[in-house]
CSV table of C-alpha atoms in Angstrom, one decimal:
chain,number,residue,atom,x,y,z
A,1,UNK,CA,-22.8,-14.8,2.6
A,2,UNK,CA,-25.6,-13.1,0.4
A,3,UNK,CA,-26.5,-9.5,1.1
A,4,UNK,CA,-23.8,-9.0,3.9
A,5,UNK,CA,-20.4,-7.1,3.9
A,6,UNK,CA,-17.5,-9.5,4.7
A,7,UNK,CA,-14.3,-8.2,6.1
A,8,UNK,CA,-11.5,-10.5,6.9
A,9,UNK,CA,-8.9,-9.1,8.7
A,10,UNK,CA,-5.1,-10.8,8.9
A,11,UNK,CA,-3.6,-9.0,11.5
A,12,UNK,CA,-5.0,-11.1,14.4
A,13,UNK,CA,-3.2,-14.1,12.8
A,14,UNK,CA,-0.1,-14.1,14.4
A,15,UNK,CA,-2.0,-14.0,18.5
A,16,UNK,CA,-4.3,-17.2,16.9
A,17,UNK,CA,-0.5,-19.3,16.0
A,18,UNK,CA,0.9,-18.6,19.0
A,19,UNK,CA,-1.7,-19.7,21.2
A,20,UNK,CA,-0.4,-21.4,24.3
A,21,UNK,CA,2.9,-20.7,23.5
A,22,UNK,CA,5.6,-18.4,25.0
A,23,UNK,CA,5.3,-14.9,23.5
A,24,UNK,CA,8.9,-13.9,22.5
A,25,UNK,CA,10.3,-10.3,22.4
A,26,UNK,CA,8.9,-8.5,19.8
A,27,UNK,CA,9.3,-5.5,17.1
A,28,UNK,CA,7.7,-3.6,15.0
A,29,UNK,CA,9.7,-1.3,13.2
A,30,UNK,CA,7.5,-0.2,10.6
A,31,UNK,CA,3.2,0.0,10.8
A,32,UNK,CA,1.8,-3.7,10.3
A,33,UNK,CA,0.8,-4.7,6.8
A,34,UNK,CA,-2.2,-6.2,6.6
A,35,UNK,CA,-4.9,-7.2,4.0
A,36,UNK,CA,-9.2,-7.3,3.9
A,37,UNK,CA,-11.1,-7.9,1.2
A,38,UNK,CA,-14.6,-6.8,0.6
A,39,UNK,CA,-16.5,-9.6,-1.5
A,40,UNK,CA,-19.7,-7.6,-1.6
A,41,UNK,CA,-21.1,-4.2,-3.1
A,42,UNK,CA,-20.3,-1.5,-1.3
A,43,UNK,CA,-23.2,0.5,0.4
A,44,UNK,CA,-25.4,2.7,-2.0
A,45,UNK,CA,-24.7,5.9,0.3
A,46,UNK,CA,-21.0,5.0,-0.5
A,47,UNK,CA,-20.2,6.1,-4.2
A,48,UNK,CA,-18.1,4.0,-6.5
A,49,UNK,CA,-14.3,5.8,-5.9
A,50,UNK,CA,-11.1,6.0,-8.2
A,51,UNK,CA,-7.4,4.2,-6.8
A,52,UNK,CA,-5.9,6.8,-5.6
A,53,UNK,CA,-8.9,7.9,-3.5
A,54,UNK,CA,-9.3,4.7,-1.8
A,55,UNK,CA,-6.0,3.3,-1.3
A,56,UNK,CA,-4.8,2.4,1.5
A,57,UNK,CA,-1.4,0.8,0.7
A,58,UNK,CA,1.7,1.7,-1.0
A,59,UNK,CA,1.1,2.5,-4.4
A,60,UNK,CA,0.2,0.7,-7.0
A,61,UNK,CA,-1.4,-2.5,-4.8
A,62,UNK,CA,-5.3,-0.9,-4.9
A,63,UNK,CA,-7.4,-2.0,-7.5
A,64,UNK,CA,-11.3,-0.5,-7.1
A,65,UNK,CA,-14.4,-1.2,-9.0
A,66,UNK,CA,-17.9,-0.2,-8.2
A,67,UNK,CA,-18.6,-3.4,-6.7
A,68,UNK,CA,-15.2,-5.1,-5.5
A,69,UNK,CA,-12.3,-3.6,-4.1
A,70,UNK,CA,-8.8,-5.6,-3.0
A,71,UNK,CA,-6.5,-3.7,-0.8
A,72,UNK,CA,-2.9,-5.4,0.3
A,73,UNK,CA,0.2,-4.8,1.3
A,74,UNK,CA,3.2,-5.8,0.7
A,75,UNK,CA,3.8,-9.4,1.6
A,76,UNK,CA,7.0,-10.0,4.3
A,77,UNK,CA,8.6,-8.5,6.6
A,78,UNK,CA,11.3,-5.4,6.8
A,79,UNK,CA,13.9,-4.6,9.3
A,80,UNK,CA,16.6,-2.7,9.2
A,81,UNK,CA,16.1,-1.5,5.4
A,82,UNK,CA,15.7,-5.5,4.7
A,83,UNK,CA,13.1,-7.1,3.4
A,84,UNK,CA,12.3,-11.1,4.2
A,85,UNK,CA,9.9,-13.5,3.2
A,86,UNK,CA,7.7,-15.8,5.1
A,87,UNK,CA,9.8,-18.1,7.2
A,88,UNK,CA,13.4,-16.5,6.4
A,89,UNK,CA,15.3,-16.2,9.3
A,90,UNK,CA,18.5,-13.6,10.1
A,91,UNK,CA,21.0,-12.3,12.9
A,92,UNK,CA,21.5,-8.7,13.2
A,93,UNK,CA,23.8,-9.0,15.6
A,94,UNK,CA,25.7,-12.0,18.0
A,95,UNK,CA,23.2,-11.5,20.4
A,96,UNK,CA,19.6,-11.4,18.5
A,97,UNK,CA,18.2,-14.0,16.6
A,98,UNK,CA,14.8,-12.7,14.0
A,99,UNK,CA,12.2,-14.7,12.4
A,100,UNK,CA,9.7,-13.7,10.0
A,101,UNK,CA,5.9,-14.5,10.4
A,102,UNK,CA,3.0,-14.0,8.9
A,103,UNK,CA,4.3,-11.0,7.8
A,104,UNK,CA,5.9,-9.8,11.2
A,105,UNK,CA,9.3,-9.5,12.6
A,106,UNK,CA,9.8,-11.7,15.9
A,107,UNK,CA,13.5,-11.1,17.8
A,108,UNK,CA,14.9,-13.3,20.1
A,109,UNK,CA,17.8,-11.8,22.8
A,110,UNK,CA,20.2,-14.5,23.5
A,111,UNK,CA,20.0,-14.4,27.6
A,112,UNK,CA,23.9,-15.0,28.5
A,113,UNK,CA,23.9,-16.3,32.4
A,114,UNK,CA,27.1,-15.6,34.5
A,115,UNK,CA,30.4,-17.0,33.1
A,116,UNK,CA,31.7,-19.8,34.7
A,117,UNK,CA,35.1,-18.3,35.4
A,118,UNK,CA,36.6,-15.2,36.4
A,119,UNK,CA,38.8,-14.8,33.5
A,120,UNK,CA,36.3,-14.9,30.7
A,121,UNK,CA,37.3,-13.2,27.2
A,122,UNK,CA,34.6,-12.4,24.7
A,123,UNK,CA,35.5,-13.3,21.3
A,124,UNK,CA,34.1,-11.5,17.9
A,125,UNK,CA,31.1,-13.2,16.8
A,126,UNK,CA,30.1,-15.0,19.8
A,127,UNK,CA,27.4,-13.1,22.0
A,128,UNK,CA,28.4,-14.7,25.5
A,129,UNK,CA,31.8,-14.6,27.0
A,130,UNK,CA,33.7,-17.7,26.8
A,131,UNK,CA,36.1,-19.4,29.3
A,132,UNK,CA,39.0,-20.4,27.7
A,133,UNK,CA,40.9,-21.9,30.9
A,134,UNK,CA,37.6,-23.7,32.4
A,135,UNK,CA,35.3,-23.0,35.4
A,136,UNK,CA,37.1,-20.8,37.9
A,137,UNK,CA,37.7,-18.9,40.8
A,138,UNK,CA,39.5,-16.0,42.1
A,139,UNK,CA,40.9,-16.4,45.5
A,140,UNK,CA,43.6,-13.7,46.7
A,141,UNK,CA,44.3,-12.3,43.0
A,142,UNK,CA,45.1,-15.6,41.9
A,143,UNK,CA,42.7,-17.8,39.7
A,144,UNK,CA,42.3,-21.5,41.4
A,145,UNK,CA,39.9,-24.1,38.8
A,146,UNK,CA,37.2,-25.4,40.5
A,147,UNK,CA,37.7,-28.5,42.4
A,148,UNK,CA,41.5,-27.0,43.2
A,149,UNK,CA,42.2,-26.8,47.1
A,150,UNK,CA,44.5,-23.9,48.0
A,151,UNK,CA,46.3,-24.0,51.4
A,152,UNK,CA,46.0,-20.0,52.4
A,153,UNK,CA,47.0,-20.2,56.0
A,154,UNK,CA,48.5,-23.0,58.6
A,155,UNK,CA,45.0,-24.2,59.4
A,156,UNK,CA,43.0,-22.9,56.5
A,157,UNK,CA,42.5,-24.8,52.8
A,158,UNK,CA,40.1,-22.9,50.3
A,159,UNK,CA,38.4,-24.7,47.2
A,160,UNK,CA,37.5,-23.2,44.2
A,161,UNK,CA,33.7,-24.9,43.9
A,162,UNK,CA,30.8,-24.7,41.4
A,163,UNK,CA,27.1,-23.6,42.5
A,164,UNK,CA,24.6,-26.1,43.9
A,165,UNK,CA,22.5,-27.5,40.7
A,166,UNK,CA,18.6,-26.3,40.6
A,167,UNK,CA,16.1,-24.5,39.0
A,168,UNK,CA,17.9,-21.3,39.8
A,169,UNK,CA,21.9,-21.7,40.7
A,170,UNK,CA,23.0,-19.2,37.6
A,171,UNK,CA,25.7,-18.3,39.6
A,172,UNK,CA,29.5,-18.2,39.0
A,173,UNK,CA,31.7,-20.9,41.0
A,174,UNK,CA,32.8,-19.5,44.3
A,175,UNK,CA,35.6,-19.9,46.8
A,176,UNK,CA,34.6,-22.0,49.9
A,177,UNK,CA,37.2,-22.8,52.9
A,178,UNK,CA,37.2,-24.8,55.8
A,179,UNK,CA,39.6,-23.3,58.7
A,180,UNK,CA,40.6,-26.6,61.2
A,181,UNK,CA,41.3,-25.5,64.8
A,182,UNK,CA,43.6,-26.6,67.3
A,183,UNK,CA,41.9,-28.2,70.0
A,184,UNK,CA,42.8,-26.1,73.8
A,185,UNK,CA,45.8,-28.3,75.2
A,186,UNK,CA,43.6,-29.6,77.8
A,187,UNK,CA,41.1,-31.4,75.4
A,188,UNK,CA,44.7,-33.1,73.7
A,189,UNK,CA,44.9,-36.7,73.7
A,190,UNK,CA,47.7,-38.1,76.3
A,191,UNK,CA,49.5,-41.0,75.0
């Protein structure tokens, strides 16, 4: 490209590989790094400049001559006074999963849906509750597993049942009874 400046800029890298893809939560904790290079002279009205006046990155990653000048940054990524490479991947906590690419930090939140149960118990380590006794229900203060029928009155059985399966039944099992009436005496069979 005789006689023309070219810039190339690497920040808009990381919109270009995730075309058409879900964008997932994301953090910046510290001002993107980023890198251009200028292959060409730079404009007579512009004079020829020492490091330290033109740098525009940490220390010691500017080198200037009259007719090329390379500034970078510091490859990877940093979070939480870490630093990772390209690719590494790390869990600050249970419930957060990071990547880093192309030199930025991309977080995932684990999304924990109701627990199946009424008595769930969250252990160390693990970012959702757990149900240690199976799918459940509560029914009168006492827990009932699903697909248990509780008689609660002379006519009335409760079950302990899970949600209808679809696109959106992230709900917890619930209690569902049927109450059977006595039919008037004048509706009874005579033998």
């Amino acid at each position: 490209m005789s006689g023309q400046q070219s810039v190339f800029l690497l920040m808009g890298l990381l919109s270009i590989a995730t075309a058409g893809q879900p964008v997932p939560f994301t953090t910046a904790p510290e001002p993107l790094p980023f890198t251009f290079l200028l292959d060409e002279p730079l404009p007579p009205a512009a004079p020829a400049a020492s490091a330290t006046e033109t740098s525009l990155s940490p220390p010691g990653t500017t080198t200037t001559t009259p007719n090329i000048a390379v500034v970078t940054s510091r490859p990877g990524c940093y979070y939480d006074s870490g630093r990772y490479k390209h690719g590494d991947k790390w869990e600050p906590n249970a419930c957060t999963t990071c990547q880093c690419m192309l030199d930025r930090t991309i977080c995932y939140a684990v999304d924990c849906f109701f627990a199946e149960c009424v008595d769930f118990e969250y252990v160390p380590g693990k970012c959702c509750p757990m149900c240690p006794n199976g799918p459940n229900c509560s029914l009168n203060g006492t827990i009932v597993s699903v697909g248990e029928e509780v008689q609660t009155g002379p006519s009335t059985t409760c079950t302990c049942v899970l949600p209808e399966s679809g696109a959106f039944a992230f709900r917890r099992p619930g209690v569902m009874c049927t109450t059977f009436l006595e039919r008037p005496p004048q509706m009874r069979l005579r033998k």
